[in-house]
Amino acid sequence: MAPFSYAHHHEAEEQHEGHNHHEEASQQHANDPAVAAYQAANDKMHEDMAMSFTGNPDVDFAKGMIPHHEGAIAMAEIVLQYGEDEKIRQLAEEIIAAQESEIAFLKEWLDEKRH
């Protein structure tokens, strides 16, 4: 096997093994309310980001960033509810403020562009 293809194959195997480990770790924390909240926020963000593209890079960026930022806000709210580290909690509060401002800008910009 050529070095590149061997390395690529080996990397793919490691990624697959890591994926299984991730599933096992998720199952170990299945009853943790913070994990459940993060999973729900992650699922919603990815569902909302599955959008129809317009072909206009500016519009597509704005439309894609809104659910991405909403996901960041949801995650920040979860850490504020369940987290304990003061530095992380402060960052979460800053993220909420910044992302809310950016969402407002993006929505206003899309309205101006009639999208």
Short mmCIF file of N, CA and C in Angstrom, two decimals:
data_model
loop_
_atom_site.label_atom_id
_atom_site.label_comp_id
_atom_site.label_asym_id
_atom_site.label_seq_id
_atom_site.Cartn_x
_atom_site.Cartn_y
_atom_site.Cartn_z
N MET A 1 0.85 -1.17 0.00
CA MET A 1 0.00 0.00 0.00
C MET A 1 0.90 1.24 0.00
N ALA A 2 0.56 2.22 -0.79
CA ALA A 2 1.34 3.45 -0.86
C ALA A 2 1.27 4.18 0.48
N PRO A 3 2.33 4.93 0.85
CA PRO A 3 2.34 5.60 2.15
C PRO A 3 1.12 6.48 2.39
N PHE A 4 0.70 7.24 1.38
CA PHE A 4 -0.44 8.13 1.57
C PHE A 4 -1.71 7.32 1.82
N SER A 5 -1.93 6.32 1.00
CA SER A 5 -3.17 5.56 1.17
C SER A 5 -3.16 4.77 2.46
N TYR A 6 -1.99 4.27 2.90
CA TYR A 6 -1.92 3.57 4.17
C TYR A 6 -2.23 4.54 5.30
N ALA A 7 -1.59 5.71 5.25
CA ALA A 7 -1.82 6.69 6.31
C ALA A 7 -3.29 7.11 6.34
N HIS A 8 -3.85 7.32 5.16
CA HIS A 8 -5.26 7.71 5.08
C HIS A 8 -6.15 6.60 5.63
N HIS A 9 -5.86 5.36 5.28
CA HIS A 9 -6.65 4.22 5.75
C HIS A 9 -6.53 4.10 7.27
N HIS A 10 -5.31 4.23 7.79
CA HIS A 10 -5.08 4.12 9.22
C HIS A 10 -5.81 5.24 9.96
N GLU A 11 -5.75 6.45 9.40
CA GLU A 11 -6.44 7.59 10.00
C GLU A 11 -7.95 7.34 10.04
N ALA A 12 -8.50 6.79 8.97
CA ALA A 12 -9.93 6.50 8.91
C ALA A 12 -10.31 5.47 9.98
N GLU A 13 -9.45 4.46 10.17
CA GLU A 13 -9.73 3.46 11.21
C GLU A 13 -9.73 4.11 12.59
N GLU A 14 -8.74 4.99 12.85
CA GLU A 14 -8.69 5.67 14.14
C GLU A 14 -9.91 6.55 14.36
N GLN A 15 -10.35 7.23 13.32
CA GLN A 15 -11.54 8.07 13.44
C GLN A 15 -12.76 7.22 13.75
N HIS A 16 -12.87 6.07 13.09
CA HIS A 16 -14.00 5.18 13.34
C HIS A 16 -13.96 4.68 14.77
N GLU A 17 -12.77 4.27 15.24
CA GLU A 17 -12.65 3.81 16.62
C GLU A 17 -13.00 4.93 17.59
N GLY A 18 -12.55 6.14 17.30
CA GLY A 18 -12.87 7.28 18.15
C GLY A 18 -14.35 7.56 18.18
N HIS A 19 -15.02 7.35 17.05
CA HIS A 19 -16.47 7.55 16.98
C HIS A 19 -17.17 6.58 17.91
N ASN A 20 -16.74 5.33 17.92
CA ASN A 20 -17.35 4.34 18.82
C ASN A 20 -17.11 4.73 20.27
N HIS A 21 -15.91 5.20 20.57
CA HIS A 21 -15.62 5.62 21.93
C HIS A 21 -16.51 6.80 22.32
N HIS A 22 -16.75 7.72 21.39
CA HIS A 22 -17.62 8.86 21.64
C HIS A 22 -19.03 8.39 21.97
N GLU A 23 -19.53 7.41 21.22
CA GLU A 23 -20.86 6.88 21.49
C GLU A 23 -20.93 6.23 22.86
N GLU A 24 -19.87 5.49 23.24
CA GLU A 24 -19.84 4.86 24.55
C GLU A 24 -19.84 5.91 25.65
N ALA A 25 -19.04 6.95 25.47
CA ALA A 25 -18.99 8.02 26.47
C ALA A 25 -20.35 8.71 26.59
N SER A 26 -21.02 8.93 25.46
CA SER A 26 -22.34 9.56 25.50
C SER A 26 -23.34 8.69 26.24
N GLN A 27 -23.25 7.39 26.05
CA GLN A 27 -24.16 6.47 26.74
C GLN A 27 -23.91 6.48 28.24
N GLN A 28 -22.65 6.66 28.65
CA GLN A 28 -22.33 6.70 30.07
C GLN A 28 -22.95 7.91 30.75
N HIS A 29 -23.18 8.97 30.00
CA HIS A 29 -23.71 10.21 30.55
C HIS A 29 -25.16 10.45 30.12
N ALA A 30 -25.83 9.40 29.69
CA ALA A 30 -27.17 9.54 29.12
C ALA A 30 -28.16 10.17 30.09
N ASN A 31 -28.00 9.97 31.38
CA ASN A 31 -28.95 10.52 32.35
C ASN A 31 -28.52 11.87 32.92
N ASP A 32 -27.42 12.41 32.45
CA ASP A 32 -26.92 13.69 32.92
C ASP A 32 -27.73 14.81 32.25
N PRO A 33 -28.41 15.65 33.03
CA PRO A 33 -29.25 16.69 32.42
C PRO A 33 -28.46 17.69 31.58
N ALA A 34 -27.22 17.99 31.95
CA ALA A 34 -26.41 18.91 31.15
C ALA A 34 -26.09 18.29 29.80
N VAL A 35 -25.75 17.01 29.80
CA VAL A 35 -25.45 16.32 28.54
C VAL A 35 -26.69 16.30 27.66
N ALA A 36 -27.84 16.00 28.25
CA ALA A 36 -29.09 15.98 27.48
C ALA A 36 -29.38 17.36 26.89
N ALA A 37 -29.13 18.40 27.67
CA ALA A 37 -29.37 19.77 27.19
C ALA A 37 -28.41 20.12 26.06
N TYR A 38 -27.13 19.76 26.21
CA TYR A 38 -26.16 20.02 25.14
C TYR A 38 -26.53 19.26 23.87
N GLN A 39 -26.94 18.01 24.02
CA GLN A 39 -27.31 17.20 22.85
C GLN A 39 -28.51 17.81 22.14
N ALA A 40 -29.51 18.23 22.90
CA ALA A 40 -30.69 18.85 22.29
C ALA A 40 -30.32 20.15 21.57
N ALA A 41 -29.48 20.96 22.20
CA ALA A 41 -29.05 22.22 21.57
C ALA A 41 -28.26 21.95 20.30
N ASN A 42 -27.37 20.97 20.36
CA ASN A 42 -26.57 20.60 19.20
C ASN A 42 -27.45 20.09 18.06
N ASP A 43 -28.39 19.22 18.39
CA ASP A 43 -29.30 18.68 17.37
C ASP A 43 -30.11 19.80 16.72
N LYS A 44 -30.64 20.71 17.54
CA LYS A 44 -31.45 21.82 17.00
C LYS A 44 -30.61 22.71 16.10
N MET A 45 -29.39 23.03 16.54
CA MET A 45 -28.54 23.90 15.74
C MET A 45 -28.25 23.27 14.38
N HIS A 46 -27.89 21.99 14.38
CA HIS A 46 -27.58 21.34 13.11
C HIS A 46 -28.81 21.21 12.22
N GLU A 47 -29.96 20.96 12.82
CA GLU A 47 -31.20 20.89 12.03
C GLU A 47 -31.50 22.26 11.41
N ASP A 48 -31.37 23.31 12.21
CA ASP A 48 -31.66 24.66 11.73
C ASP A 48 -30.63 25.14 10.69
N MET A 49 -29.41 24.61 10.76
CA MET A 49 -28.39 25.01 9.80
C MET A 49 -28.55 24.29 8.46
N ALA A 50 -29.38 23.27 8.40
CA ALA A 50 -29.64 22.56 7.14
C ALA A 50 -30.59 23.42 6.33
N MET A 51 -30.03 24.32 5.55
CA MET A 51 -30.83 25.31 4.84
C MET A 51 -30.67 25.15 3.34
N SER A 52 -31.56 25.77 2.63
CA SER A 52 -31.44 25.84 1.18
C SER A 52 -30.56 27.03 0.84
N PHE A 53 -29.54 26.79 0.05
CA PHE A 53 -28.62 27.87 -0.30
C PHE A 53 -29.17 28.68 -1.46
N THR A 54 -28.92 29.98 -1.41
CA THR A 54 -29.45 30.90 -2.42
C THR A 54 -28.49 31.10 -3.58
N GLY A 55 -27.23 30.80 -3.38
CA GLY A 55 -26.21 31.10 -4.39
C GLY A 55 -25.57 32.45 -4.16
N ASN A 56 -26.11 33.22 -3.22
CA ASN A 56 -25.53 34.51 -2.85
C ASN A 56 -24.70 34.27 -1.59
N PRO A 57 -23.37 34.33 -1.69
CA PRO A 57 -22.52 34.02 -0.53
C PRO A 57 -22.82 34.88 0.70
N ASP A 58 -23.16 36.14 0.50
CA ASP A 58 -23.45 37.01 1.64
C ASP A 58 -24.73 36.57 2.35
N VAL A 59 -25.76 36.31 1.59
CA VAL A 59 -27.05 35.87 2.15
C VAL A 59 -26.89 34.51 2.81
N ASP A 60 -26.22 33.59 2.14
CA ASP A 60 -26.04 32.25 2.70
C ASP A 60 -25.25 32.30 4.00
N PHE A 61 -24.24 33.16 4.06
CA PHE A 61 -23.47 33.33 5.29
C PHE A 61 -24.37 33.83 6.41
N ALA A 62 -25.12 34.89 6.13
CA ALA A 62 -25.99 35.47 7.15
C ALA A 62 -27.02 34.46 7.63
N LYS A 63 -27.65 33.75 6.68
CA LYS A 63 -28.67 32.77 7.06
C LYS A 63 -28.08 31.60 7.84
N GLY A 64 -26.88 31.20 7.51
CA GLY A 64 -26.25 30.09 8.22
C GLY A 64 -25.73 30.47 9.59
N MET A 65 -25.28 31.71 9.72
CA MET A 65 -24.72 32.14 10.99
C MET A 65 -25.78 32.35 12.07
N ILE A 66 -26.99 32.67 11.69
CA ILE A 66 -28.03 32.89 12.70
C ILE A 66 -28.26 31.64 13.54
N PRO A 67 -28.55 30.47 12.94
CA PRO A 67 -28.73 29.29 13.79
C PRO A 67 -27.44 28.86 14.49
N HIS A 68 -26.30 29.14 13.86
CA HIS A 68 -25.03 28.82 14.50
C HIS A 68 -24.87 29.64 15.78
N HIS A 69 -25.16 30.93 15.70
CA HIS A 69 -25.08 31.80 16.87
C HIS A 69 -26.14 31.42 17.90
N GLU A 70 -27.34 31.06 17.44
CA GLU A 70 -28.38 30.63 18.38
C GLU A 70 -27.93 29.38 19.13
N GLY A 71 -27.21 28.50 18.44
CA GLY A 71 -26.66 27.31 19.09
C GLY A 71 -25.63 27.69 20.15
N ALA A 72 -24.80 28.68 19.84
CA ALA A 72 -23.80 29.14 20.81
C ALA A 72 -24.49 29.72 22.04
N ILE A 73 -25.56 30.46 21.83
CA ILE A 73 -26.31 31.03 22.95
C ILE A 73 -26.91 29.91 23.80
N ALA A 74 -27.49 28.92 23.15
CA ALA A 74 -28.08 27.80 23.89
C ALA A 74 -27.02 27.09 24.73
N MET A 75 -25.84 26.86 24.14
CA MET A 75 -24.76 26.21 24.89
C MET A 75 -24.32 27.07 26.07
N ALA A 76 -24.23 28.38 25.86
CA ALA A 76 -23.82 29.28 26.93
C ALA A 76 -24.85 29.27 28.06
N GLU A 77 -26.12 29.23 27.70
CA GLU A 77 -27.18 29.18 28.72
C GLU A 77 -27.10 27.88 29.51
N ILE A 78 -26.74 26.79 28.84
CA ILE A 78 -26.61 25.51 29.53
C ILE A 78 -25.47 25.56 30.54
N VAL A 79 -24.33 26.12 30.14
CA VAL A 79 -23.22 26.18 31.09
C VAL A 79 -23.54 27.12 32.24
N LEU A 80 -24.33 28.15 31.99
CA LEU A 80 -24.75 29.02 33.10
C LEU A 80 -25.67 28.28 34.06
N GLN A 81 -26.45 27.35 33.54
CA GLN A 81 -27.35 26.57 34.39
C GLN A 81 -26.60 25.49 35.16
N TYR A 82 -25.67 24.81 34.50
CA TYR A 82 -25.04 23.64 35.11
C TYR A 82 -23.57 23.81 35.47
N GLY A 83 -22.89 24.76 34.86
CA GLY A 83 -21.45 24.91 35.07
C GLY A 83 -21.12 25.60 36.38
N GLU A 84 -19.88 25.44 36.80
CA GLU A 84 -19.44 26.01 38.07
C GLU A 84 -18.24 26.93 37.94
N ASP A 85 -17.44 26.78 36.90
CA ASP A 85 -16.22 27.56 36.76
C ASP A 85 -16.56 29.01 36.43
N GLU A 86 -16.09 29.92 37.25
CA GLU A 86 -16.44 31.34 37.08
C GLU A 86 -15.91 31.92 35.77
N LYS A 87 -14.73 31.52 35.34
CA LYS A 87 -14.18 32.04 34.08
C LYS A 87 -15.03 31.57 32.89
N ILE A 88 -15.47 30.33 32.92
CA ILE A 88 -16.32 29.81 31.84
C ILE A 88 -17.68 30.49 31.88
N ARG A 89 -18.22 30.69 33.07
CA ARG A 89 -19.51 31.35 33.19
C ARG A 89 -19.44 32.79 32.67
N GLN A 90 -18.35 33.49 32.97
CA GLN A 90 -18.16 34.86 32.47
C GLN A 90 -18.08 34.85 30.95
N LEU A 91 -17.32 33.91 30.39
CA LEU A 91 -17.22 33.80 28.94
C LEU A 91 -18.59 33.52 28.33
N ALA A 92 -19.37 32.65 28.97
CA ALA A 92 -20.71 32.34 28.47
C ALA A 92 -21.58 33.59 28.42
N GLU A 93 -21.51 34.41 29.45
CA GLU A 93 -22.28 35.65 29.46
C GLU A 93 -21.84 36.59 28.34
N GLU A 94 -20.53 36.67 28.10
CA GLU A 94 -20.01 37.51 27.02
C GLU A 94 -20.45 36.97 25.66
N ILE A 95 -20.45 35.65 25.52
CA ILE A 95 -20.87 35.03 24.26
C ILE A 95 -22.34 35.34 23.99
N ILE A 96 -23.17 35.23 25.01
CA ILE A 96 -24.60 35.52 24.83
C ILE A 96 -24.78 36.95 24.33
N ALA A 97 -24.14 37.90 24.97
CA ALA A 97 -24.29 39.30 24.58
C ALA A 97 -23.80 39.53 23.15
N ALA A 98 -22.64 38.99 22.82
CA ALA A 98 -22.07 39.19 21.48
C ALA A 98 -22.92 38.53 20.41
N GLN A 99 -23.34 37.29 20.67
CA GLN A 99 -24.10 36.55 19.66
C GLN A 99 -25.48 37.16 19.45
N GLU A 100 -26.12 37.63 20.53
CA GLU A 100 -27.42 38.28 20.37
C GLU A 100 -27.30 39.53 19.51
N SER A 101 -26.25 40.29 19.71
CA SER A 101 -26.02 41.50 18.92
C SER A 101 -25.79 41.14 17.45
N GLU A 102 -24.99 40.11 17.21
CA GLU A 102 -24.71 39.70 15.83
C GLU A 102 -25.95 39.13 15.15
N ILE A 103 -26.77 38.39 15.89
CA ILE A 103 -28.02 37.87 15.32
C ILE A 103 -28.92 39.03 14.91
N ALA A 104 -29.04 40.02 15.77
CA ALA A 104 -29.88 41.19 15.45
C ALA A 104 -29.36 41.87 14.19
N PHE A 105 -28.04 42.04 14.08
CA PHE A 105 -27.46 42.65 12.89
C PHE A 105 -27.78 41.82 11.65
N LEU A 106 -27.58 40.51 11.72
CA LEU A 106 -27.80 39.64 10.56
C LEU A 106 -29.26 39.65 10.13
N LYS A 107 -30.18 39.60 11.09
CA LYS A 107 -31.61 39.63 10.75
C LYS A 107 -31.99 40.95 10.11
N GLU A 108 -31.48 42.04 10.64
CA GLU A 108 -31.77 43.36 10.06
C GLU A 108 -31.19 43.44 8.64
N TRP A 109 -29.97 42.95 8.46
CA TRP A 109 -29.34 42.97 7.14
C TRP A 109 -30.15 42.14 6.15
N LEU A 110 -30.60 40.96 6.58
CA LEU A 110 -31.41 40.11 5.69
C LEU A 110 -32.73 40.79 5.34
N ASP A 111 -33.35 41.47 6.31
CA ASP A 111 -34.59 42.21 6.03
C ASP A 111 -34.35 43.30 5.00
N GLU A 112 -33.23 44.02 5.15
CA GLU A 112 -32.90 45.07 4.18
C GLU A 112 -32.72 44.50 2.78
N LYS A 113 -32.17 43.29 2.71
CA LYS A 113 -31.92 42.64 1.41
C LYS A 113 -33.13 41.84 0.94
N ARG A 114 -34.20 41.86 1.75
CA ARG A 114 -35.45 41.15 1.45
C ARG A 114 -35.25 39.64 1.33
N HIS A 115 -34.52 39.10 2.31
CA HIS A 115 -34.31 37.64 2.36
C HIS A 115 -34.80 37.11 3.67
#
